[in-house]
Short mmCIF file of C-alpha atoms and ligand atoms in Angstrom, two decimals:
data_model
loop_
_atom_site.label_atom_id
_atom_site.label_comp_id
_atom_site.label_asym_id
_atom_site.label_seq_id
_atom_site.Cartn_x
_atom_site.Cartn_y
_atom_site.Cartn_z
CA MET A 7 0.08 -0.05 -0.12
CA ASN A 8 0.96 3.64 0.02
CA ASN A 9 4.34 3.96 0.18
CA ALA A 10 5.48 0.76 -0.19
CA ASN A 11 4.31 0.49 -4.21
CA GLU A 12 6.32 3.15 -5.69
CA ASP A 13 9.14 2.46 -9.17
CA ILE A 14 11.97 1.07 -8.39
CA THR A 15 13.89 1.87 -11.19
CA ASN A 16 17.62 2.91 -11.63
CA MET A 17 16.68 5.87 -14.15
CA LYS A 18 16.46 9.06 -12.37
CA GLN A 19 13.57 10.65 -15.37
CA PRO A 20 11.89 7.57 -16.99
CA GLY A 21 13.56 7.33 -20.25
CA THR A 22 17.09 8.44 -18.77
CA VAL A 23 18.89 4.88 -18.86
CA LEU A 24 21.99 5.07 -17.32
CA SER A 25 24.97 3.05 -18.44
CA GLY A 26 27.52 3.17 -16.10
CA TRP A 27 27.87 2.41 -12.50
CA SER A 28 28.68 5.94 -10.71
CA SER A 29 25.80 7.54 -12.76
CA VAL A 30 23.61 5.30 -11.31
CA ALA A 31 25.00 5.83 -7.50
CA VAL A 32 24.71 9.66 -8.04
CA HIS A 33 21.95 9.76 -9.98
CA SER A 34 19.41 6.75 -9.24
CA GLY A 35 16.85 7.30 -6.83
CA HIS A 36 16.58 10.98 -6.98
CA LYS A 37 13.01 12.21 -7.70
CA GLN A 38 12.48 16.06 -8.40
CA ASP A 39 11.92 17.95 -5.16
CA PRO A 40 8.41 20.21 -5.38
CA ASN A 41 10.64 23.22 -4.20
CA TYR A 42 13.37 22.63 -6.69
CA ALA A 43 15.91 21.95 -3.81
CA HIS A 44 18.87 19.88 -5.64
CA LEU A 45 19.66 17.72 -2.95
CA VAL A 46 16.64 14.98 -1.33
CA PRO A 47 15.88 17.35 1.93
CA ILE A 48 16.09 16.14 4.69
CA TYR A 49 11.95 15.17 5.57
CA ALA A 50 12.45 15.74 9.26
CA SER A 51 8.63 15.31 9.83
CA SER A 52 6.98 12.33 11.89
CA THR A 53 3.52 12.64 9.57
CA PHE A 54 2.29 13.90 6.58
CA VAL A 55 -0.72 15.79 6.04
CA TYR A 56 -3.45 15.22 3.95
CA ASP A 57 -5.67 18.23 1.61
CA GLU A 58 -9.02 16.79 2.93
CA ALA A 59 -9.88 14.03 4.53
CA GLU A 60 -11.12 12.16 1.42
CA GLN A 61 -7.27 11.98 0.76
CA GLY A 62 -6.24 10.51 4.10
CA MET A 63 -8.77 7.54 3.56
CA ARG A 64 -7.53 6.93 0.20
CA ARG A 65 -4.10 6.82 1.46
CA PHE A 66 -4.64 4.66 4.14
CA SER A 67 -6.41 2.14 2.06
CA GLY A 68 -3.45 2.38 -0.46
CA LYS A 69 -5.88 3.59 -3.14
CA GLU A 70 -3.56 6.79 -3.49
CA GLU A 71 0.15 6.71 -3.07
CA GLY A 72 1.54 9.29 -0.49
CA PHE A 73 3.77 9.02 2.83
CA ILE A 74 1.76 8.57 6.09
CA TYR A 75 4.00 8.54 8.97
CA SER A 76 7.56 7.99 8.93
CA ARG A 77 8.26 4.79 10.58
CA TRP A 78 5.72 3.11 7.59
CA GLY A 79 8.41 5.41 5.06
CA ASN A 80 9.64 8.59 4.56
CA PRO A 81 10.61 10.39 1.12
CA THR A 82 14.62 10.79 2.73
CA PHE A 83 14.41 6.86 3.15
CA ARG A 84 12.54 5.96 -0.13
CA GLU A 85 15.65 7.77 -2.09
CA ALA A 86 18.46 5.79 -0.29
CA GLU A 87 16.46 2.82 -0.72
CA ASN A 88 15.60 3.18 -4.20
CA LYS A 89 19.46 3.88 -5.23
CA ILE A 90 20.92 0.94 -3.13
CA ALA A 91 18.10 -1.13 -4.99
CA ALA A 92 19.47 0.44 -8.44
CA LEU A 93 23.01 -0.93 -7.43
CA GLU A 94 22.13 -3.85 -6.65
CA THR A 95 20.74 -4.62 -9.85
CA PHE A 96 22.98 -2.45 -11.89
CA GLY A 97 23.22 -4.71 -14.93
CA VAL A 98 21.90 -7.70 -13.01
CA ALA A 99 20.13 -10.09 -14.73
CA TYR A 100 19.31 -13.92 -13.36
CA ASN A 101 17.55 -16.87 -15.44
CA SER A 102 18.06 -14.61 -18.76
CA SER A 103 15.64 -12.15 -17.21
CA PRO A 104 16.53 -8.89 -15.85
CA VAL A 105 16.54 -8.20 -11.75
CA GLN A 106 14.40 -5.86 -10.13
CA ALA A 107 14.64 -5.31 -6.17
CA LYS A 108 12.97 -3.28 -3.05
CA GLY A 109 14.74 -2.31 -0.10
CA ILE A 110 13.23 -0.72 3.35
CA LEU A 111 15.91 0.87 5.08
CA HIS A 112 16.53 0.52 8.33
CA ALA A 113 17.70 1.99 11.72
CA SER A 114 21.05 -0.46 11.37
CA GLY A 115 22.25 -3.76 9.71
CA MET A 116 21.03 -5.56 12.67
CA ALA A 117 17.79 -3.76 12.40
CA ALA A 118 17.16 -5.36 8.95
CA ILE A 119 18.49 -8.86 9.54
CA THR A 120 16.65 -9.44 12.74
CA THR A 121 13.06 -8.17 9.84
CA LEU A 122 15.01 -10.65 7.42
CA MET A 123 15.07 -13.57 9.58
CA LEU A 124 11.04 -13.04 11.50
CA ALA A 125 9.89 -12.13 7.25
CA THR A 126 11.01 -15.49 6.38
CA LEU A 127 11.07 -17.90 8.74
CA LYS A 128 8.65 -19.31 11.37
CA PRO A 129 9.08 -21.65 14.48
CA GLY A 130 10.37 -24.94 13.53
CA ASP A 131 12.53 -23.62 10.47
CA LYS A 132 16.14 -23.50 10.41
CA ILE A 133 19.04 -21.81 9.09
CA LEU A 134 22.18 -23.12 7.91
CA THR A 135 25.21 -20.89 7.80
CA HIS A 136 28.97 -20.70 7.63
CA PHE A 137 31.03 -19.86 10.95
CA SER A 138 32.45 -16.47 10.53
CA LEU A 139 29.28 -14.39 10.56
CA TYR A 140 29.18 -10.84 12.25
CA GLY A 141 28.99 -10.99 16.00
CA GLY A 142 25.80 -9.69 16.20
CA THR A 143 24.17 -11.86 13.59
CA GLU A 144 25.81 -14.78 15.73
CA GLU A 145 24.33 -13.62 18.49
CA LEU A 146 21.04 -13.40 16.94
CA ILE A 147 20.74 -17.04 15.88
CA THR A 148 22.22 -18.57 18.65
CA ASN A 149 20.28 -16.63 21.62
CA VAL A 150 17.63 -14.98 20.27
CA LEU A 151 15.73 -16.66 17.63
CA PRO A 152 15.73 -19.81 19.36
CA PRO A 153 13.18 -19.41 22.03
CA LEU A 154 10.85 -18.05 19.14
CA GLY A 155 11.76 -21.96 17.76
CA ILE A 156 14.04 -21.12 15.01
CA SER A 157 17.30 -22.51 14.86
CA ALA A 158 20.41 -22.54 13.36
CA ILE A 159 23.14 -24.86 12.08
CA ILE A 160 26.08 -23.25 11.73
CA ALA A 161 28.79 -25.59 9.32
CA ASP A 162 31.85 -24.63 7.11
CA LEU A 163 30.10 -23.85 3.89
CA ARG A 164 33.20 -23.50 1.55
CA ASP A 165 32.66 -27.33 1.96
CA LEU A 166 29.87 -27.30 -0.64
CA ASN A 167 29.42 -31.79 -0.39
CA LYS A 168 28.85 -31.02 3.40
CA ALA A 169 26.62 -27.93 2.78
CA GLU A 170 24.29 -30.44 0.71
CA ALA A 171 24.95 -33.10 3.34
CA TRP A 172 23.30 -30.55 5.87
CA ILE A 173 20.30 -29.66 3.76
CA LYS A 174 19.58 -33.61 2.52
CA LYS A 175 19.67 -34.66 6.58
CA ASP A 176 17.84 -31.61 7.67
CA LYS A 177 14.60 -31.47 6.39
CA ALA A 178 13.54 -28.36 8.53
CA ILE A 179 16.75 -26.53 7.10
CA ARG A 180 14.61 -23.70 4.99
CA MET A 181 17.47 -20.67 4.59
CA LEU A 182 20.77 -20.43 3.84
CA TYR A 183 22.53 -17.68 5.29
CA ILE A 184 25.73 -16.10 3.63
CA GLU A 185 28.00 -13.50 4.69
CA THR A 186 31.09 -12.76 2.06
CA PRO A 187 33.48 -12.17 2.91
CA ALA A 188 33.37 -12.29 6.37
CA ASN A 189 35.42 -11.12 9.68
CA PRO A 190 38.27 -11.72 10.66
CA THR A 191 40.48 -13.99 8.73
CA ILE A 192 38.23 -12.65 5.19
CA GLN A 193 37.16 -15.92 4.34
CA CYS A 194 34.47 -16.08 1.15
CA VAL A 195 31.96 -18.89 0.50
CA ASP A 196 31.19 -19.66 -3.00
CA ILE A 197 27.65 -17.44 -3.71
CA GLU A 198 26.60 -19.00 -7.21
CA SER A 199 27.26 -22.38 -5.72
CA LEU A 200 25.41 -22.17 -2.70
CA SER A 201 22.54 -20.17 -4.89
CA LYS A 202 22.01 -23.19 -6.78
CA LEU A 203 22.13 -25.56 -4.24
CA ALA A 204 20.03 -23.78 -2.45
CA LYS A 205 17.62 -23.83 -5.36
CA GLN A 206 18.11 -27.40 -6.14
CA HIS A 207 16.57 -27.90 -2.19
CA ASN A 208 13.65 -25.11 -2.37
CA LEU A 209 15.17 -22.60 0.63
CA ILE A 210 15.66 -19.64 0.58
CA ILE A 211 19.16 -17.86 0.33
CA ALA A 212 20.13 -14.39 1.92
CA CYS A 213 23.05 -13.11 1.88
CA ASP A 214 25.21 -9.88 4.11
CA ASN A 215 26.90 -7.99 1.46
CA THR A 216 28.31 -5.33 4.15
CA PHE A 217 32.01 -5.88 3.51
CA ALA A 218 31.93 -6.10 -0.57
CA THR A 219 28.94 -3.36 -1.45
CA PRO A 220 27.81 -3.99 -4.44
CA TYR A 221 30.17 -2.46 -6.19
CA LEU A 222 32.07 -5.19 -5.91
CA GLN A 223 29.41 -7.53 -6.02
CA GLN A 224 26.29 -8.48 -6.51
CA PRO A 225 24.53 -11.71 -5.42
CA PHE A 226 21.15 -11.05 -6.68
CA LYS A 227 23.38 -12.09 -9.98
CA TYR A 228 23.82 -15.65 -8.74
CA GLY A 229 19.72 -16.00 -7.63
CA VAL A 230 20.25 -14.88 -4.27
CA ASP A 231 16.52 -13.87 -2.55
CA PHE A 232 17.39 -11.51 -0.24
CA VAL A 233 20.70 -9.11 0.06
CA VAL A 234 21.35 -7.18 3.85
CA HIS A 235 23.83 -4.31 4.51
CA SER A 236 24.83 -2.43 7.26
CA THR A 237 24.87 0.57 5.62
CA THR A 238 26.96 1.99 8.71
CA LYS A 239 30.08 1.24 6.77
CA PHE A 240 31.25 1.53 3.26
CA LEU A 241 27.71 2.37 1.56
CA ASN A 242 27.95 5.67 4.30
CA GLY A 243 31.46 5.35 3.84
CA HIS A 244 32.54 8.10 6.18
CA GLY A 245 30.84 6.69 9.51
CA THR A 246 28.77 9.60 10.23
CA ALA A 247 25.19 7.03 11.10
CA ILE A 248 24.18 3.86 11.89
CA GLY A 249 22.13 2.32 9.45
CA GLY A 250 21.20 -0.76 7.73
CA ILE A 251 18.87 -2.36 4.45
CA MET A 252 17.31 -5.60 3.70
CA LEU A 253 16.17 -5.80 -0.05
CA SER A 254 14.77 -8.41 -2.33
CA ARG A 255 14.39 -9.33 -5.80
CA ASN A 256 10.87 -10.67 -4.72
CA VAL A 257 9.47 -7.11 -5.10
CA GLU A 258 5.63 -8.40 -4.75
CA PHE A 259 7.04 -9.79 -1.23
CA MET A 260 8.68 -7.10 0.11
CA LYS A 261 5.87 -4.70 -0.76
CA THR A 262 3.23 -6.82 1.45
CA LYS A 263 4.49 -9.06 4.12
CA VAL A 264 7.95 -7.42 4.52
CA TYR A 265 6.49 -3.65 4.23
CA THR A 266 4.05 -4.85 7.45
CA LEU A 267 6.65 -6.52 9.51
CA ALA A 268 9.02 -3.90 9.13
CA LYS A 269 7.06 -0.79 9.57
CA THR A 270 4.93 -3.03 12.76
CA LEU A 271 9.01 -3.98 13.68
CA GLY A 272 9.74 -0.47 14.12
CA GLY A 273 13.30 -0.48 13.36
CA ASN A 274 13.25 2.30 11.15
CA ALA A 275 15.63 4.44 9.45
CA ASN A 276 15.51 8.19 10.09
CA PRO A 277 16.02 10.84 7.71
CA PHE A 278 19.13 12.79 8.78
CA ASP A 279 21.23 9.09 8.37
CA ALA A 280 19.43 8.61 5.26
CA PHE A 281 20.61 11.81 3.88
CA LEU A 282 23.95 11.08 5.18
CA LEU A 283 23.95 7.67 3.41
CA ILE A 284 22.72 8.78 0.07
CA ASN A 285 25.81 11.77 -0.30
CA GLY A 286 27.95 8.86 1.18
CA ILE A 287 26.84 6.32 -1.85
CA LYS A 288 27.57 8.81 -4.77
CA THR A 289 31.40 8.41 -4.09
CA LEU A 290 31.12 4.67 -3.77
CA GLU A 291 32.80 4.04 -7.04
CA VAL A 292 35.83 6.46 -6.36
CA ARG A 293 36.23 5.23 -3.07
CA MET A 294 36.12 1.51 -3.43
CA GLU A 295 38.85 1.48 -6.06
CA ARG A 296 41.43 3.52 -3.93
CA HIS A 297 40.30 1.22 -0.92
CA CYS A 298 40.80 -1.87 -2.86
CA GLN A 299 44.21 -0.37 -4.81
CA ASN A 300 45.34 0.80 -1.10
CA ALA A 301 44.61 -2.63 0.26
CA MET A 302 46.53 -4.58 -2.01
CA GLN A 303 49.29 -2.65 -1.74
CA VAL A 304 49.01 -3.20 2.37
CA ALA A 305 48.56 -6.62 2.16
CA GLN A 306 51.89 -7.17 -0.54
CA PHE A 307 54.14 -5.07 1.87
CA LEU A 308 52.36 -6.71 5.35
CA GLU A 309 53.35 -9.93 3.49
CA LYS A 310 57.56 -9.21 2.96
CA HIS A 311 57.42 -8.08 6.51
CA THR A 312 59.68 -9.68 9.12
CA SER A 313 57.26 -8.83 11.95
CA VAL A 314 54.48 -10.43 10.28
CA SER A 315 53.90 -13.80 10.36
CA LYS A 316 50.41 -14.20 8.37
CA VAL A 317 48.53 -11.95 6.06
CA ASN A 318 44.71 -13.02 5.26
CA TYR A 319 43.48 -10.88 2.19
CA THR A 320 41.97 -12.69 -0.36
CA GLY A 321 43.94 -10.64 -3.09
CA LEU A 322 46.92 -12.29 -1.87
CA VAL A 323 47.06 -16.02 -3.92
CA SER A 324 48.23 -17.43 -0.34
CA HIS A 325 44.60 -16.81 0.35
CA PRO A 326 42.57 -20.21 0.95
CA ASP A 327 39.46 -18.35 -0.96
CA HIS A 328 41.40 -16.01 -3.49
CA LYS A 329 39.52 -17.80 -6.42
CA VAL A 330 36.30 -17.63 -5.16
CA ALA A 331 36.82 -14.25 -4.20
CA LEU A 332 37.86 -13.28 -8.00
CA LYS A 333 35.14 -14.90 -9.66
CA GLN A 334 32.24 -13.04 -7.46
CA MET A 335 33.98 -10.28 -6.91
CA ARG A 336 35.09 -7.26 -9.10
CA HIS A 337 38.37 -6.66 -6.29
CA PRO A 338 39.36 -8.52 -3.51
CA GLY A 339 38.12 -5.55 -1.02
CA ALA A 340 39.64 -3.05 1.61
CA MET A 341 39.42 -5.61 4.55
CA LEU A 342 42.33 -7.31 5.72
CA SER A 343 43.94 -9.20 9.21
CA PHE A 344 47.71 -10.06 9.79
CA GLU A 345 49.37 -11.83 13.14
CA LEU A 346 52.01 -10.24 13.91
CA LYS A 347 54.93 -12.73 15.69
CA LYS A 348 55.03 -11.26 19.28
CA GLY A 349 51.06 -12.20 20.28
CA LEU A 350 49.75 -10.58 22.51
CA GLN A 351 51.83 -8.07 23.74
CA GLY A 352 52.70 -6.94 20.27
CA GLY A 353 49.39 -6.52 19.17
CA ILE A 354 49.20 -4.21 22.29
CA ASP A 355 52.93 -2.21 21.16
CA PHE A 356 52.05 -2.04 17.89
CA MET A 357 48.45 -0.61 18.36
CA ASN A 358 49.93 1.49 21.13
CA LYS A 359 52.75 3.03 18.60
CA LEU A 360 49.98 4.13 15.35
CA LYS A 361 50.48 7.52 14.20
CA MET A 362 47.75 8.90 11.74
CA CYS A 363 45.88 5.31 11.28
CA VAL A 364 43.06 5.13 13.83
CA ARG A 365 42.80 2.81 16.66
CA THR A 366 38.87 1.45 16.51
CA VAL A 367 36.59 -1.37 15.38
CA SER A 368 34.61 -1.12 12.48
CA LEU A 369 35.13 -0.57 9.05
CA GLY A 370 34.08 1.39 5.83
CA THR A 371 35.47 4.81 6.62
CA CYS A 372 38.19 7.13 4.11
CA ASP A 373 40.51 6.84 7.19
CA THR A 374 42.40 3.77 7.51
CA LEU A 375 40.80 1.35 10.93
CA LEU A 376 42.93 -0.96 13.04
CA SER A 377 41.77 -3.23 15.87
CA HIS A 378 43.55 -6.12 17.80
CA PRO A 379 40.35 -8.29 18.42
CA ALA A 380 42.35 -9.81 21.56
CA SER A 381 42.36 -6.82 23.66
CA MET A 382 39.71 -5.09 22.22
CA THR A 383 36.54 -6.87 20.40
CA HIS A 384 37.41 -10.14 22.12
CA TYR A 385 39.40 -9.81 25.42
CA SER A 386 36.67 -11.85 27.31
CA VAL A 387 36.07 -14.58 24.72
CA PRO A 388 37.07 -17.97 26.04
CA LYS A 389 40.44 -19.02 24.09
CA GLU A 390 38.78 -22.11 22.38
CA GLU A 391 36.01 -19.30 21.00
CA LYS A 392 38.91 -17.47 19.87
CA VAL A 393 40.39 -19.93 18.35
CA LYS A 394 37.30 -21.00 16.69
CA TYR A 395 36.87 -18.09 14.97
CA GLY A 396 41.04 -17.51 14.08
CA ILE A 397 41.56 -14.74 16.57
CA THR A 398 45.08 -15.52 17.74
CA ASP A 399 46.63 -12.99 20.01
CA GLY A 400 48.71 -11.49 17.28
CA LEU A 401 45.50 -10.38 14.94
CA ILE A 402 45.30 -7.20 13.58
CA ARG A 403 42.12 -6.25 11.92
CA MET A 404 42.66 -3.24 9.27
CA ASN A 405 40.31 -1.41 7.33
CA VAL A 406 42.64 0.13 4.62
CA GLY A 407 41.47 3.77 4.28
CA ILE A 408 42.09 5.92 0.90
CA GLU A 409 44.54 7.79 2.32
CA ASN A 410 48.17 8.33 0.65
CA ILE A 411 49.36 4.64 0.81
CA GLN A 412 52.91 6.25 1.18
CA ASP A 413 51.48 7.32 4.75
CA ILE A 414 49.87 4.60 5.21
CA LEU A 415 53.07 2.41 4.74
CA ASN A 416 54.74 4.50 7.14
CA ASP A 417 52.61 4.57 9.93
CA LEU A 418 52.39 0.56 9.69
CA ASP A 419 56.05 0.17 8.99
CA GLN A 420 57.14 2.36 12.10
CA ALA A 421 54.54 0.81 14.36
CA LEU A 422 56.40 -2.68 13.89
CA LYS A 423 59.18 -1.53 14.51
C1 LIG B 630 28.06 -3.81 11.22
C2 LIG B 630 27.74 -4.96 10.43
C3 LIG B 630 26.55 -5.93 10.83
C4 LIG B 630 25.38 -4.94 11.78
O1 LIG B 630 25.33 -3.71 11.26
P1 LIG B 630 24.58 -2.64 12.50
O2 LIG B 630 24.90 -1.22 11.09
O3 LIG B 630 26.28 -2.28 13.22
O4 LIG B 630 23.94 -2.94 12.86
C5 LIG B 630 26.36 -6.96 10.11
N1 LIG B 630 26.82 -7.53 9.32
C6 LIG B 630 27.89 -7.11 9.00
C7 LIG B 630 29.20 -7.82 8.09
C8 LIG B 630 28.51 -5.85 9.54
O5 LIG B 630 29.90 -5.56 9.49
#
């Protein structure tokens, strides 16, 4: 009804077909503002008004398009939703038909993932997923969903035979949930093969595309049903707002069941954050090109460094998922991790010596960010758990920024001494 019904096009004006990625990133989703503002205004309004009572009736009954209440949708959210949907589907065909998608913007990546799970699963259903998940997603599937009768099997989905064996063995499996590339060892799973497997067994498949962004990887191309993002990361690109989006190529399902659920759960975005997101997305291609170029150089530098025992970057042939990454990603991304020979104290010393690069968690900003899981995010996690996820005492995770490469390398070099 109403605001769920608007067009989902990658054209700015009807008839303008954009042929290049950044043109879509800059212009898609935009509608001419009634006051002729160039950029979409921050529609800071909780409600929207009616010319007459009858118009209210038409809007509430879905006979007329228009916004009603910002938990249900808002013009600033709409622009971000349509822009991201356009990018996830730009040039994408599946089974020889062009793919269209609809997205619903959320307050956070976690809110979007929660809507996805609750919209698609019911008590008794199981999720089959890979073990290197984002911490919040793991918490959701292992602690929040089980009391609702939804549980998860966490396996190594890089082994397709094992994945198929699980699916054949457990008929309750309803969803394949993947995140690729993933924390902290930048593991990748094969989207195309897993998607085929899901279709063969009548399962739905969802992909968290946060690390890659639609510029590097478009999961809909392989038949993935749902894509989620933490827009907090590379899509926003500047670390200025928390946000998330859930998208599907099943547009009808998004407009009905998902829309109704999302507006009831209330995990909606806010107009200011949506505005920041829209402006961030416009430079995505330019930023990702630079991020990835820098990341490759950092990986090569670290691989040769005598203080470093291991580098996890899918751009390096030494990474076990190098081939899968090349197959489904334009470039290997901006995230990498590496192990310091000197372990925990080595990690702490290294972090303390950084001068330009920033000591913090998160990712997707222009600034280079480094974190030391053993002394930060995973400080209180038991050793066995850490080993399971590949978090060694000397592991450093890095979001390679867009600064001048020489300055990044200089800072790392002096901190590694
Ligand atoms: C950050 C992140 C999330 C959660 O997103 P929030 O915006 O923090 O709620 C989910 N998945 C991945 C891969 C992330 O990096």
